[in-house]
mmCIF file of C-alpha atoms in Angstrom:
data_model
loop_
_atom_site.group_PDB
_atom_site.id
_atom_site.type_symbol
_atom_site.label_atom_id
_atom_site.label_comp_id
_atom_site.label_asym_id
_atom_site.label_seq_id
_atom_site.Cartn_x
_atom_site.Cartn_y
_atom_site.Cartn_z
ATOM 1 C CA MET F 176 126.851 -129.687 -279.787
ATOM 2 C CA GLY F 177 127.430 -125.979 -280.506
ATOM 3 C CA GLY F 178 126.362 -122.548 -279.366
ATOM 4 C CA ILE F 179 125.190 -121.808 -275.841
ATOM 5 C CA SER F 180 124.132 -125.399 -275.130
ATOM 6 C CA GLY F 181 127.547 -126.722 -276.049
ATOM 7 C CA PHE F 182 129.228 -124.074 -273.896
ATOM 8 C CA LEU F 183 127.199 -124.999 -270.823
ATOM 9 C CA THR F 184 127.922 -128.710 -271.193
ATOM 10 C CA ILE F 185 131.660 -128.112 -271.450
ATOM 11 C CA PHE F 186 132.011 -125.812 -268.425
ATOM 12 C CA PRO F 187 130.950 -126.588 -264.825
ATOM 13 C CA PRO F 188 127.879 -125.100 -263.134
ATOM 14 C CA PHE F 189 130.062 -122.460 -261.479
ATOM 15 C CA ILE F 190 130.780 -120.954 -264.901
ATOM 16 C CA TYR F 191 127.085 -120.827 -265.744
ATOM 17 C CA PHE F 192 126.477 -119.017 -262.466
ATOM 18 C CA LEU F 193 129.125 -116.404 -263.319
ATOM 19 C CA TRP F 194 127.649 -116.055 -266.775
ATOM 20 C CA SER F 195 124.162 -115.331 -265.466
ATOM 21 C CA LEU F 196 125.538 -112.683 -263.096
ATOM 22 C CA LEU F 197 127.667 -110.925 -265.687
ATOM 23 C CA GLU F 198 124.727 -110.684 -268.096
ATOM 24 C CA ARG F 199 123.067 -108.318 -265.595
ATOM 25 C CA LEU F 200 126.034 -105.938 -265.292
ATOM 26 C CA PRO F 201 125.292 -102.431 -266.605
ATOM 27 C CA VAL F 202 128.703 -101.937 -268.242
ATOM 28 C CA LYS F 203 128.959 -102.758 -271.940
ATOM 29 C CA LEU F 204 131.620 -105.451 -272.245
ATOM 30 C CA PRO F 205 134.016 -105.728 -275.206
ATOM 31 C CA LEU F 206 133.533 -109.519 -275.582
ATOM 32 C CA PRO F 207 130.535 -111.859 -275.733
ATOM 33 C CA ILE F 208 129.600 -113.024 -272.247
ATOM 34 C CA ASP F 209 130.607 -116.642 -272.858
ATOM 35 C CA LYS F 210 134.138 -115.668 -273.905
ATOM 36 C CA LEU F 211 134.543 -113.230 -271.028
ATOM 37 C CA VAL F 212 133.422 -115.770 -268.427
ATOM 38 C CA SER F 213 135.723 -118.452 -269.816
ATOM 39 C CA ARG F 214 138.622 -116.021 -269.436
ATOM 40 C CA VAL F 215 137.667 -114.928 -265.936
ATOM 41 C CA SER F 216 137.292 -118.536 -264.780
ATOM 42 C CA TYR F 217 141.076 -118.672 -264.516
ATOM 43 C CA PRO F 218 143.270 -115.684 -263.580
ATOM 44 C CA ARG F 219 145.075 -114.086 -266.492
ATOM 45 C CA THR F 220 148.839 -114.477 -266.414
ATOM 46 C CA GLY F 221 151.674 -112.858 -268.320
ATOM 47 C CA ARG F 222 152.144 -109.319 -269.600
ATOM 48 C CA GLN F 223 151.798 -109.854 -273.364
ATOM 49 C CA LEU F 224 148.605 -107.766 -273.582
ATOM 50 C CA GLN F 225 149.498 -105.275 -270.846
ATOM 51 C CA ARG F 226 148.853 -101.612 -271.597
ATOM 52 C CA TYR F 227 151.465 -98.890 -270.917
ATOM 53 C CA ASP F 228 151.181 -95.130 -271.302
ATOM 54 C CA LYS F 229 153.604 -92.882 -273.217
ATOM 55 C CA ARG F 230 155.823 -92.584 -270.144
ATOM 56 C CA GLY F 231 156.177 -96.342 -269.922
ATOM 57 C CA PHE F 232 153.949 -96.528 -266.837
ATOM 58 C CA ARG F 233 152.008 -99.779 -266.510
ATOM 59 C CA LEU F 234 148.252 -99.087 -266.534
ATOM 60 C CA VAL F 235 146.437 -100.647 -263.593
ATOM 61 C CA VAL F 236 142.685 -100.673 -262.861
ATOM 62 C CA GLY F 237 140.684 -101.785 -259.868
ATOM 63 C CA CYS F 238 137.632 -101.288 -257.703
ATOM 64 C CA ILE F 239 136.654 -100.371 -254.186
ATOM 65 C CA PRO F 240 133.783 -102.810 -253.588
ATOM 66 C CA TYR F 241 131.284 -101.446 -251.076
ATOM 67 C CA ARG F 242 127.837 -102.032 -249.624
ATOM 68 C CA TYR F 243 125.438 -99.981 -247.537
ATOM 69 C CA ARG F 244 124.997 -100.735 -243.867
ATOM 70 C CA GLU F 245 121.525 -101.099 -242.425
ATOM 71 C CA THR F 246 121.312 -98.031 -240.217
ATOM 72 C CA GLU F 247 118.518 -95.523 -239.876
ATOM 73 C CA GLU F 248 120.464 -92.512 -238.647
ATOM 74 C CA ALA F 249 124.143 -92.554 -239.544
ATOM 75 C CA THR F 250 126.487 -90.174 -237.749
ATOM 76 C CA SER F 251 129.714 -91.196 -239.539
ATOM 77 C CA ILE F 252 130.819 -92.771 -242.793
ATOM 78 C CA ASP F 253 131.541 -95.999 -240.883
ATOM 79 C CA GLU F 254 127.812 -96.281 -240.258
ATOM 80 C CA VAL F 255 126.926 -95.641 -243.915
ATOM 81 C CA ILE F 256 129.073 -98.078 -245.901
ATOM 82 C CA GLU F 257 131.448 -101.003 -245.552
ATOM 83 C CA VAL F 258 134.214 -101.778 -248.042
ATOM 84 C CA LEU F 259 135.618 -105.137 -249.116
ATOM 85 C CA VAL F 260 139.364 -105.684 -248.831
ATOM 86 C CA ILE F 261 141.594 -108.604 -249.789
ATOM 87 C CA ASN F 262 144.950 -109.722 -248.468
ATOM 88 C CA ALA F 263 148.124 -108.751 -250.277
ATOM 89 C CA GLN F 264 149.978 -111.728 -251.728
ATOM 90 C CA ASN F 265 153.112 -110.732 -249.822
ATOM 91 C CA GLY F 266 151.109 -110.753 -246.600
ATOM 92 C CA GLN F 267 151.656 -107.061 -245.876
ATOM 93 C CA GLY F 268 148.311 -105.457 -245.136
ATOM 94 C CA MET F 269 144.984 -105.442 -246.940
ATOM 95 C CA LEU F 270 144.144 -103.771 -250.217
ATOM 96 C CA PHE F 271 141.477 -103.345 -252.873
ATOM 97 C CA PRO F 272 141.341 -105.626 -255.928
ATOM 98 C CA LYS F 273 143.292 -104.327 -258.915
ATOM 99 C CA GLY F 274 145.453 -105.506 -261.795
ATOM 100 C CA GLY F 275 146.724 -104.777 -265.261
ATOM 101 C CA TRP F 276 144.523 -103.227 -267.937
ATOM 102 C CA GLU F 277 144.979 -105.284 -271.094
ATOM 103 C CA LYS F 278 144.713 -104.350 -274.747
ATOM 104 C CA ASP F 279 141.699 -106.527 -275.559
ATOM 105 C CA GLU F 280 139.333 -104.939 -273.018
ATOM 106 C CA THR F 281 137.921 -101.595 -271.958
ATOM 107 C CA MET F 282 139.029 -100.021 -268.705
ATOM 108 C CA GLU F 283 135.621 -100.765 -267.155
ATOM 109 C CA ALA F 284 135.692 -104.414 -268.231
ATOM 110 C CA ALA F 285 139.203 -104.779 -266.799
ATOM 111 C CA ALA F 286 138.063 -103.350 -263.450
ATOM 112 C CA ILE F 287 135.142 -105.799 -263.324
ATOM 113 C CA ARG F 288 137.375 -108.726 -264.303
ATOM 114 C CA GLU F 289 140.079 -107.974 -261.741
ATOM 115 C CA THR F 290 137.518 -107.569 -258.965
ATOM 116 C CA LEU F 291 135.836 -110.846 -259.860
ATOM 117 C CA GLU F 292 139.176 -112.683 -260.128
ATOM 118 C CA GLU F 293 140.649 -111.418 -256.862
ATOM 119 C CA ALA F 294 137.641 -110.750 -254.610
ATOM 120 C CA GLY F 295 134.845 -112.856 -256.107
ATOM 121 C CA VAL F 296 132.199 -110.130 -256.191
ATOM 122 C CA VAL F 297 130.089 -108.516 -258.907
ATOM 123 C CA GLY F 298 127.835 -105.493 -258.876
ATOM 124 C CA ASN F 299 127.192 -102.053 -260.330
ATOM 125 C CA LEU F 300 130.291 -100.233 -261.552
ATOM 126 C CA GLU F 301 130.077 -96.480 -260.868
ATOM 127 C CA CYS F 302 131.928 -93.421 -262.187
ATOM 128 C CA LYS F 303 135.708 -93.544 -261.886
ATOM 129 C CA LEU F 304 137.177 -92.148 -258.679
ATOM 130 C CA GLY F 305 140.322 -90.861 -260.368
ATOM 131 C CA LYS F 306 143.827 -91.851 -261.383
ATOM 132 C CA TRP F 307 147.058 -91.957 -259.419
ATOM 133 C CA SER F 308 150.715 -92.426 -260.342
ATOM 134 C CA TYR F 309 152.682 -94.558 -257.922
ATOM 135 C CA LYS F 310 155.834 -96.639 -257.679
ATOM 136 C CA SER F 311 155.502 -100.379 -257.169
ATOM 137 C CA LYS F 312 157.322 -101.403 -253.988
ATOM 138 C CA ARG F 313 157.879 -104.923 -255.271
ATOM 139 C CA GLN F 314 159.126 -104.121 -258.782
ATOM 140 C CA SER F 315 160.408 -100.540 -258.333
ATOM 141 C CA LYS F 316 158.499 -99.516 -261.470
ATOM 142 C CA PHE F 317 155.989 -96.740 -261.973
ATOM 143 C CA HIS F 318 152.313 -97.464 -262.528
ATOM 144 C CA GLU F 319 149.203 -95.397 -263.234
ATOM 145 C CA GLY F 320 146.244 -96.674 -261.225
ATOM 146 C CA HIS F 321 142.579 -96.042 -262.063
ATOM 147 C CA MET F 322 139.966 -96.908 -259.430
ATOM 148 C CA PHE F 323 136.180 -97.318 -259.602
ATOM 149 C CA PRO F 324 133.533 -97.814 -256.922
ATOM 150 C CA LEU F 325 131.629 -101.094 -257.220
ATOM 151 C CA LEU F 326 128.311 -101.402 -255.387
ATOM 152 C CA VAL F 327 128.322 -105.114 -254.610
ATOM 153 C CA LYS F 328 125.236 -107.119 -255.521
ATOM 154 C CA GLN F 329 126.572 -110.672 -255.282
ATOM 155 C CA GLU F 330 129.381 -112.416 -253.401
ATOM 156 C CA LEU F 331 130.481 -115.628 -255.087
ATOM 157 C CA ASP F 332 131.218 -118.742 -253.045
ATOM 158 C CA ARG F 333 133.909 -119.730 -255.543
ATOM 159 C CA TRP F 334 136.214 -117.420 -257.489
ATOM 160 C CA PRO F 335 139.475 -117.752 -259.447
ATOM 161 C CA GLU F 336 141.899 -116.583 -256.719
ATOM 162 C CA GLU F 337 140.067 -117.979 -253.694
ATOM 163 C CA ASN F 338 143.062 -120.135 -252.783
ATOM 164 C CA VAL F 339 145.426 -117.170 -252.472
ATOM 165 C CA ARG F 340 143.069 -114.335 -251.491
ATOM 166 C CA ASN F 341 141.090 -113.839 -248.313
ATOM 167 C CA ARG F 342 138.389 -111.189 -248.365
ATOM 168 C CA LYS F 343 136.597 -109.391 -245.572
ATOM 169 C CA TRP F 344 134.185 -106.521 -245.041
ATOM 170 C CA VAL F 345 135.583 -103.679 -242.952
ATOM 171 C CA THR F 346 134.642 -100.151 -241.998
ATOM 172 C CA VAL F 347 136.199 -97.214 -243.814
ATOM 173 C CA SER F 348 138.293 -96.478 -240.710
ATOM 174 C CA GLU F 349 139.626 -100.043 -240.651
ATOM 175 C CA ALA F 350 140.465 -99.885 -244.367
ATOM 176 C CA ARG F 351 142.417 -96.671 -243.790
ATOM 177 C CA GLU F 352 144.460 -98.381 -241.111
ATOM 178 C CA GLN F 353 145.041 -101.683 -242.906
ATOM 179 C CA CYS F 354 145.792 -100.530 -246.466
ATOM 180 C CA PRO F 355 149.517 -99.719 -246.881
ATOM 181 C CA HIS F 356 149.121 -97.971 -250.256
ATOM 182 C CA LEU F 357 148.694 -94.196 -250.158
ATOM 183 C CA TRP F 358 147.104 -94.041 -253.605
ATOM 184 C CA MET F 359 144.425 -96.561 -252.619
ATOM 185 C CA ARG F 360 143.695 -94.651 -249.420
ATOM 186 C CA GLU F 361 143.287 -91.480 -251.493
ATOM 187 C CA ALA F 362 140.831 -93.303 -253.768
ATOM 188 C CA LEU F 363 138.941 -94.376 -250.651
ATOM 189 C CA GLU F 364 138.774 -90.769 -249.473
ATOM 190 C CA GLU F 365 137.239 -89.780 -252.808
ATOM 191 C CA LEU F 366 134.584 -92.455 -252.338
ATOM 192 C CA VAL F 367 133.925 -91.129 -248.823
ATOM 193 C CA ARG F 368 133.666 -87.564 -250.146
ATOM 194 C CA ARG F 369 131.047 -88.627 -252.692
ATOM 195 C CA HIS F 370 128.954 -90.411 -250.114
ATOM 196 C CA MET F 371 129.140 -87.522 -247.645
ATOM 197 C CA GLN F 372 127.974 -85.138 -250.372
ATOM 198 C CA GLN F 373 125.174 -87.527 -251.248
ATOM 199 C CA GLN F 374 124.134 -87.723 -247.596
ATOM 200 C CA GLN F 375 124.188 -83.927 -247.270
ATOM 201 C CA ARG F 376 122.017 -83.504 -250.366
ATOM 202 C CA HIS F 377 119.575 -86.080 -249.040
ATOM 203 C CA GLN F 378 119.405 -84.329 -245.666
ATOM 204 C CA GLY F 379 118.823 -80.988 -247.411
ATOM 205 C CA GLU F 380 115.898 -82.454 -249.334
ATOM 206 C CA VAL F 381 114.441 -83.872 -246.109
ATOM 207 C CA ASN F 382 114.739 -80.496 -244.407
ATOM 208 C CA ARG F 383 113.066 -78.677 -247.324
ATOM 209 C CA THR F 384 110.245 -81.192 -247.320
ATOM 210 C CA ALA F 385 109.733 -80.716 -243.571
ATOM 211 C CA CYS F 386 109.508 -76.928 -244.012
ATOM 212 C CA ASN F 387 106.817 -77.146 -246.718
#
């Protein structure tokens, strides 16, 4: 049996579920959905396809997954959004999902893949928050990290790294306290800045409407 039917009979229902979710993602992926899902079903290992810049810095991409809180009148960013964090493998603090950007994928596809692998969530990928150069504490090597916001639409019950990663929703203030990486905290502040600007614009529109 070939084609889509053959693919679905070979892989378990969990893979079909991932497939149906990824088909609704707004980002254009560099691979057919079936091939991408089969790759994401198991975490990528090795550095054969890893990208490096001209300085020799390893290129890393990731996401800050977030969702809106159900509040009518928010007075702080903690009442507007929550962010999803995962445990570090060394047990030191919480962080946002991220990993190596590989040669056979776009930066956006890599961010989606890493977030699905490590945190088991999918959603709408938004404009990049920025890039940061930092030194890996574990390997003493320099990396360049690129972070995106991801508005979460689905949390998966099963995901590739579920046995080594715990995930939890926290407030922005809690994420600031629990994340040991300065560059990730700076990416979080950029996300906060965007949402505060968005809230201010919305309030300005409400005020203009009330005056008319």
